[in-house]
Amino acid sequence: METIAFFNLKGGVGKTTSAVNIAWQAANEGIPTLLWDLDPQGASSWLFNRTVKSSAKPKKLVTGKSPIGDLVRNTDFENLDIIPADFSFRHIDQILLEQVERGKHNSIAKLVEPFSENYALMILDCPPSFSMLTEQIFATADSLFIPLIPSHLSLRTFEQTYEFFKEHKLKAKRLHGFFNMVDKRRSLHRVMLAHPPKILKNGLKTAIPYAAIVEKMGDLRQPLPAFDKTSRVSKAYDNLWYEIKQTLSEFKD
Ligand SMILES: Nc1ncnc2c1ncn2[C@@H]1O[C@H](COP(=O)(O)OP(=O)(O)O)[C@@H](O)[C@H]1O
Ligand SMILES: [Mg+2]
């Protein structure tokens, strides 16, 4: 199983939109896919119209006393399951910290591992923060994808993540930025796309355009490519998925 994460310190940049659309792309190719909504705001759970079945105590889940597998729900799409967000997970950091103090350094990796029996791809939709949870996600994911709206501030947050990886001796090669909500009418967007800064050298080439049809995902509560195959933005998601696969040894062409 490959594990990928959509992460950015900033909110509203397209993590959830990308996680949901890429999950659909993978499932549509017949890849058994599990999307874990780790953001207590629960946007991807909402888009798939799923909530947590039983609210197991986060501490019991983290320590393995309640099986995390019980939280898995199907979606309306074949090959695509979801672990919906649990609002009580907003306190998970404290629990992860207690575990670290007991010498258990990556509880998230331990929770992810058993899913490899049933899934070939695990997608983590991350909350917009630096926390013990995200640190453990950084250490767990095979590749991390960082949606970036072309702007100087956006690049600054990418740099902060990149620096964090270097400082903690994590492989920064696993960090792949990509531009989202690109509006070619804006000169800064054009300039950044034409001359991406050096720090994005492992970035994906596909840029997702800004398009009103993306908002329709919320009206229909469906991934974009499930109801639209022909728009420019859907085609961009096709290309993004192709590029994501090239970063993963199991799916590389
Ligand atoms: N390419 C795009 N074009 C237009 N709107 C977009 C695009 N990508 C995301 N959005 C919209 O931007 C908002 C934030 O996206 P979301 O994926 O929820 O961000 P995050 O998970 O990073 O907080 C949502 O309303 C979403 O529909
Ligand atoms: Mg989100």
Tab-separated table of C-alpha atoms and ligand atoms in Angstrom:
chain	number	residue	atom	x	y	z
A	1	MET	CA	0.000	0.000	0.000
A	2	GLU	CA	1.150	3.529	-0.765
A	3	THR	CA	0.233	6.341	1.597
A	4	ILE	CA	-0.051	9.906	0.345
A	5	ALA	CA	-1.048	13.110	2.112
A	6	PHE	CA	-2.442	16.432	0.996
A	7	PHE	CA	-0.978	19.027	3.312
A	8	ASN	CA	-0.533	22.741	3.636
A	9	LEU	CA	-0.111	24.941	6.689
A	10	LYS	CA	-2.723	27.189	5.117
A	11	GLY	CA	-6.411	26.437	4.870
A	12	GLY	CA	-8.514	27.064	1.782
A	13	VAL	CA	-5.795	26.136	-0.723
A	14	GLY	CA	-7.335	22.947	-2.135
A	15	LYS	CA	-6.171	20.069	0.075
A	16	THR	CA	-9.621	18.556	0.463
A	17	THR	CA	-10.688	19.208	-3.125
A	18	SER	CA	-7.525	17.511	-4.385
A	19	ALA	CA	-7.684	14.605	-1.910
A	20	VAL	CA	-11.297	13.867	-2.888
A	21	ASN	CA	-10.690	14.121	-6.641
A	22	ILE	CA	-7.506	12.066	-6.562
A	23	ALA	CA	-9.239	9.427	-4.406
A	24	TRP	CA	-11.947	9.190	-7.079
A	25	GLN	CA	-9.360	8.937	-9.880
A	26	ALA	CA	-7.543	6.092	-8.117
A	27	ALA	CA	-10.734	4.183	-7.290
A	28	ASN	CA	-11.976	4.647	-10.838
A	29	GLU	CA	-8.841	2.850	-12.067
A	30	GLY	CA	-9.725	-0.092	-9.856
A	31	ILE	CA	-7.266	0.749	-7.065
A	32	PRO	CA	-8.784	-0.069	-3.659
A	33	THR	CA	-8.532	3.332	-1.983
A	34	LEU	CA	-9.113	4.573	1.545
A	35	LEU	CA	-9.437	8.284	2.270
A	36	TRP	CA	-8.826	9.271	5.886
A	37	ASP	CA	-10.312	12.649	6.761
A	38	LEU	CA	-7.958	13.856	9.493
A	39	ASP	CA	-9.255	17.412	9.596
A	40	PRO	CA	-11.835	17.741	12.407
A	41	GLN	CA	-13.691	20.223	10.177
A	42	GLY	CA	-14.665	17.160	8.148
A	43	ALA	CA	-14.870	18.693	4.677
A	44	SER	CA	-14.080	15.504	2.737
A	45	SER	CA	-16.490	13.492	4.922
A	46	TRP	CA	-19.138	16.066	4.137
A	47	LEU	CA	-18.447	15.876	0.400
A	48	PHE	CA	-18.934	12.088	0.497
A	49	ASN	CA	-21.930	12.493	2.797
A	50	ARG	CA	-20.511	10.247	5.526
A	51	THR	CA	-20.173	10.769	9.266
A	52	VAL	CA	-18.497	8.642	11.944
A	53	LYS	CA	-20.568	5.569	12.782
A	54	SER	CA	-19.503	5.119	16.335
A	55	SER	CA	-17.561	7.667	18.254
A	56	ALA	CA	-14.801	5.568	19.757
A	57	LYS	CA	-12.644	7.495	22.201
A	58	PRO	CA	-9.560	8.816	20.336
A	59	LYS	CA	-7.306	7.495	23.095
A	60	LYS	CA	-8.654	3.972	22.610
A	61	LEU	CA	-8.115	4.251	18.860
A	62	VAL	CA	-4.587	5.566	19.170
A	63	THR	CA	-3.582	2.901	21.677
A	64	GLY	CA	-5.227	0.171	19.598
A	65	LYS	CA	-7.858	-0.709	22.220
A	66	SER	CA	-10.637	0.140	19.734
A	67	PRO	CA	-9.957	-1.074	16.190
A	68	ILE	CA	-9.635	1.840	13.771
A	69	GLY	CA	-11.047	-0.461	11.072
A	70	ASP	CA	-14.480	-0.059	12.701
A	71	LEU	CA	-14.524	3.569	11.539
A	72	VAL	CA	-14.276	2.705	7.838
A	73	ARG	CA	-17.370	3.490	5.781
A	74	ASN	CA	-18.062	2.885	2.147
A	75	THR	CA	-18.822	5.740	-0.244
A	76	ASP	CA	-21.203	5.802	-3.199
A	77	PHE	CA	-18.219	4.827	-5.377
A	78	GLU	CA	-16.745	1.410	-6.009
A	79	ASN	CA	-13.235	0.817	-4.584
A	80	LEU	CA	-13.475	3.984	-2.482
A	81	ASP	CA	-13.915	3.936	1.298
A	82	ILE	CA	-13.541	6.696	3.858
A	83	ILE	CA	-12.689	7.146	7.508
A	84	PRO	CA	-14.856	10.169	8.251
A	85	ALA	CA	-13.570	12.982	10.434
A	86	ASP	CA	-14.242	12.716	14.109
A	87	PHE	CA	-14.641	16.054	15.892
A	88	SER	CA	-13.158	14.531	19.031
A	89	PHE	CA	-9.936	14.062	17.046
A	90	ARG	CA	-9.237	17.747	17.606
A	91	HIS	CA	-7.645	16.619	20.895
A	92	ILE	CA	-5.516	13.923	19.291
A	93	ASP	CA	-2.285	15.869	19.689
A	94	GLN	CA	-2.234	15.488	23.460
A	95	ILE	CA	-2.767	11.731	23.129
A	96	LEU	CA	-0.040	11.372	20.506
A	97	LEU	CA	2.294	13.335	22.776
A	98	GLU	CA	1.579	11.027	25.725
A	99	GLN	CA	2.373	8.061	23.475
A	100	VAL	CA	5.643	9.656	22.366
A	101	GLU	CA	6.563	10.087	26.038
A	102	ARG	CA	5.999	6.341	26.415
A	103	GLY	CA	8.423	5.682	23.557
A	104	LYS	CA	5.780	5.130	20.852
A	105	HIS	CA	7.054	7.566	18.310
A	106	ASN	CA	4.626	7.178	15.440
A	107	SER	CA	1.129	6.093	16.411
A	108	ILE	CA	-0.264	7.288	13.072
A	109	ALA	CA	2.017	4.899	11.132
A	110	LYS	CA	0.829	2.079	13.395
A	111	LEU	CA	-2.816	2.953	12.661
A	112	VAL	CA	-2.214	3.152	8.905
A	113	GLU	CA	-0.196	-0.073	8.587
A	114	PRO	CA	-2.946	-2.735	8.931
A	115	PHE	CA	-4.972	-1.158	6.121
A	116	SER	CA	-2.422	-2.490	3.646
A	117	GLU	CA	-4.290	-5.817	3.812
A	118	ASN	CA	-7.338	-4.329	2.098
A	119	TYR	CA	-6.197	-1.203	0.294
A	120	ALA	CA	-3.515	-0.306	-2.230
A	121	LEU	CA	-3.739	3.445	-1.631
A	122	MET	CA	-4.343	5.454	1.522
A	123	ILE	CA	-4.970	9.180	1.146
A	124	LEU	CA	-4.676	11.485	4.151
A	125	ASP	CA	-6.607	14.748	4.052
A	126	CYS	CA	-4.689	16.827	6.616
A	127	PRO	CA	-5.662	19.710	8.884
A	128	PRO	CA	-3.947	23.053	8.191
A	129	SER	CA	-1.435	23.136	11.038
A	130	PHE	CA	1.928	22.048	12.331
A	131	SER	CA	1.245	19.659	15.181
A	132	MET	CA	2.226	16.266	16.551
A	133	LEU	CA	-0.390	14.796	14.216
A	134	THR	CA	1.118	16.426	11.142
A	135	GLU	CA	4.664	15.529	12.270
A	136	GLN	CA	3.626	11.889	12.375
A	137	ILE	CA	1.907	12.214	8.998
A	138	PHE	CA	5.180	13.639	7.604
A	139	ALA	CA	6.991	10.548	8.824
A	140	THR	CA	4.298	8.157	7.549
A	141	ALA	CA	3.399	9.320	4.038
A	142	ASP	CA	5.343	8.001	1.051
A	143	SER	CA	4.637	11.257	-0.804
A	144	LEU	CA	3.116	14.562	0.304
A	145	PHE	CA	1.346	16.923	-2.052
A	146	ILE	CA	1.158	20.615	-1.222
A	147	PRO	CA	-1.413	22.679	-3.133
A	148	LEU	CA	-0.153	26.227	-3.567
A	149	ILE	CA	-2.048	29.266	-4.782
A	150	PRO	CA	0.620	31.168	-6.724
A	151	SER	CA	1.662	33.920	-4.308
A	152	HIS	CA	4.734	34.867	-2.299
A	153	LEU	CA	3.073	34.052	1.006
A	154	SER	CA	2.036	30.654	-0.241
A	155	LEU	CA	5.619	29.871	-1.206
A	156	ARG	CA	6.729	31.046	2.230
A	157	THR	CA	4.540	28.390	3.881
A	158	PHE	CA	5.980	25.788	1.508
A	159	GLU	CA	9.479	26.883	2.570
A	160	GLN	CA	8.535	26.512	6.231
A	161	THR	CA	7.428	22.930	5.628
A	162	TYR	CA	10.558	22.232	3.573
A	163	GLU	CA	12.775	23.659	6.346
A	164	PHE	CA	10.948	21.562	8.931
A	165	PHE	CA	11.724	18.436	6.898
A	166	LYS	CA	15.410	19.357	6.652
A	167	GLU	CA	15.692	20.184	10.373
A	168	HIS	CA	14.049	16.889	11.349
A	169	LYS	CA	16.083	14.868	8.841
A	170	LEU	CA	12.949	13.888	6.944
A	171	LYS	CA	13.349	13.276	3.208
A	172	ALA	CA	12.241	16.563	1.636
A	173	LYS	CA	12.208	14.836	-1.766
A	174	ARG	CA	8.836	13.430	-0.761
A	175	LEU	CA	7.365	16.961	-0.755
A	176	HIS	CA	5.693	17.844	-4.029
A	177	GLY	CA	4.186	21.283	-4.415
A	178	PHE	CA	1.700	22.021	-7.181
A	179	PHE	CA	-0.131	25.155	-8.171
A	180	ASN	CA	-3.879	25.334	-7.654
A	181	MET	CA	-6.517	27.980	-8.425
A	182	VAL	CA	-4.343	29.346	-11.189
A	183	ASP	CA	-5.745	32.387	-12.968
A	184	LYS	CA	-3.716	33.168	-16.066
A	185	ARG	CA	-5.212	36.666	-16.194
A	186	ARG	CA	-3.065	37.500	-13.172
A	187	SER	CA	0.513	38.419	-13.967
A	188	LEU	CA	1.961	36.961	-10.746
A	189	HIS	CA	0.334	33.615	-11.572
A	190	ARG	CA	1.805	33.675	-15.078
A	191	VAL	CA	5.255	34.611	-13.803
A	192	MET	CA	5.308	31.930	-11.093
A	193	LEU	CA	4.185	29.226	-13.498
A	194	ALA	CA	6.735	30.218	-16.098
A	195	HIS	CA	9.569	30.496	-13.529
A	196	PRO	CA	8.811	28.248	-10.571
A	197	PRO	CA	11.191	28.929	-7.689
A	198	LYS	CA	14.035	26.440	-7.126
A	199	ILE	CA	12.495	25.128	-3.936
A	200	LEU	CA	9.720	23.592	-6.057
A	201	LYS	CA	12.145	21.423	-8.030
A	202	ASN	CA	10.297	18.271	-6.964
A	203	GLY	CA	6.976	19.920	-7.687
A	204	LEU	CA	4.358	18.573	-10.059
A	205	LYS	CA	4.104	20.221	-13.475
A	206	THR	CA	0.329	20.133	-13.584
A	207	ALA	CA	-1.320	23.378	-12.533
A	208	ILE	CA	-4.987	23.234	-11.577
A	209	PRO	CA	-6.845	26.227	-13.014
A	210	TYR	CA	-9.268	28.308	-11.017
A	211	ALA	CA	-12.719	27.213	-12.209
A	212	ALA	CA	-16.207	27.894	-10.889
A	213	ILE	CA	-17.258	24.292	-11.649
A	214	VAL	CA	-15.125	23.129	-8.685
A	215	GLU	CA	-17.632	24.774	-6.330
A	216	LYS	CA	-20.298	22.508	-7.802
A	217	MET	CA	-18.688	19.631	-5.896
A	218	GLY	CA	-20.341	21.115	-2.803
A	219	ASP	CA	-23.746	21.437	-4.497
A	220	LEU	CA	-23.725	17.841	-5.740
A	221	ARG	CA	-21.574	16.443	-2.930
A	222	GLN	CA	-19.522	14.478	-5.418
A	223	PRO	CA	-15.935	14.444	-6.647
A	224	LEU	CA	-15.514	16.644	-9.710
A	225	PRO	CA	-14.631	13.882	-12.218
A	226	ALA	CA	-17.723	11.928	-11.139
A	227	PHE	CA	-19.984	14.530	-12.783
A	228	ASP	CA	-17.649	16.293	-15.189
A	229	LYS	CA	-15.134	14.656	-17.481
A	230	THR	CA	-14.541	17.354	-20.047
A	231	SER	CA	-13.729	20.639	-18.319
A	232	ARG	CA	-10.179	21.961	-18.259
A	233	VAL	CA	-10.004	21.508	-14.522
A	234	SER	CA	-11.119	17.846	-14.683
A	235	LYS	CA	-8.466	17.192	-17.307
A	236	ALA	CA	-5.922	18.883	-15.048
A	237	TYR	CA	-6.895	16.491	-12.236
A	238	ASP	CA	-6.355	13.587	-14.661
A	239	ASN	CA	-2.829	14.856	-15.317
A	240	LEU	CA	-2.219	15.479	-11.628
A	241	TRP	CA	-3.166	11.879	-10.823
A	242	TYR	CA	-0.806	10.634	-13.543
A	243	GLU	CA	2.032	12.674	-12.048
A	244	ILE	CA	1.210	11.539	-8.505
A	245	LYS	CA	1.444	7.909	-9.629
A	246	GLN	CA	4.950	8.557	-10.966
A	247	THR	CA	6.088	9.415	-7.421
A	248	LEU	CA	4.823	6.053	-6.089
A	249	SER	CA	6.777	2.872	-6.765
A	250	GLU	CA	3.651	0.664	-6.793
A	251	PHE	CA	1.867	2.663	-9.487
A	252	LYS	CA	4.644	4.038	-11.652
A	253	ASP	CA	4.253	3.326	-15.382
B	1	LIG	N1	-9.244	24.884	-8.711
B	1	LIG	C1	-10.207	25.485	-8.010
B	1	LIG	N2	-11.004	26.411	-8.583
B	1	LIG	C2	-11.973	27.043	-7.891
B	1	LIG	N3	-12.231	26.813	-6.594
B	1	LIG	C3	-11.471	25.908	-5.956
B	1	LIG	C4	-10.424	25.188	-6.611
B	1	LIG	N4	-9.846	24.349	-5.697
B	1	LIG	C5	-10.514	24.521	-4.534
B	1	LIG	N5	-11.495	25.467	-4.683
B	1	LIG	C6	-12.440	25.931	-3.655
B	1	LIG	O1	-11.690	26.573	-2.627
B	1	LIG	C7	-12.256	26.297	-1.363
B	1	LIG	C8	-11.188	25.664	-0.445
B	1	LIG	O2	-10.816	24.405	-0.964
B	1	LIG	P1	-10.498	23.172	-0.017
B	1	LIG	O3	-10.153	22.039	-0.903
B	1	LIG	O4	-11.594	22.977	0.972
B	1	LIG	O5	-9.192	23.706	0.735
B	1	LIG	P2	-8.441	23.159	2.037
B	1	LIG	O6	-8.774	21.713	2.211
B	1	LIG	O7	-6.991	23.397	1.740
B	1	LIG	O8	-8.922	24.004	3.178
B	1	LIG	C9	-13.440	25.384	-1.596
B	1	LIG	O9	-14.610	26.151	-1.583
B	1	LIG	C10	-13.188	24.807	-2.977
B	1	LIG	O10	-14.384	24.495	-3.651
B	2	MG	MG	-9.600	20.702	3.915
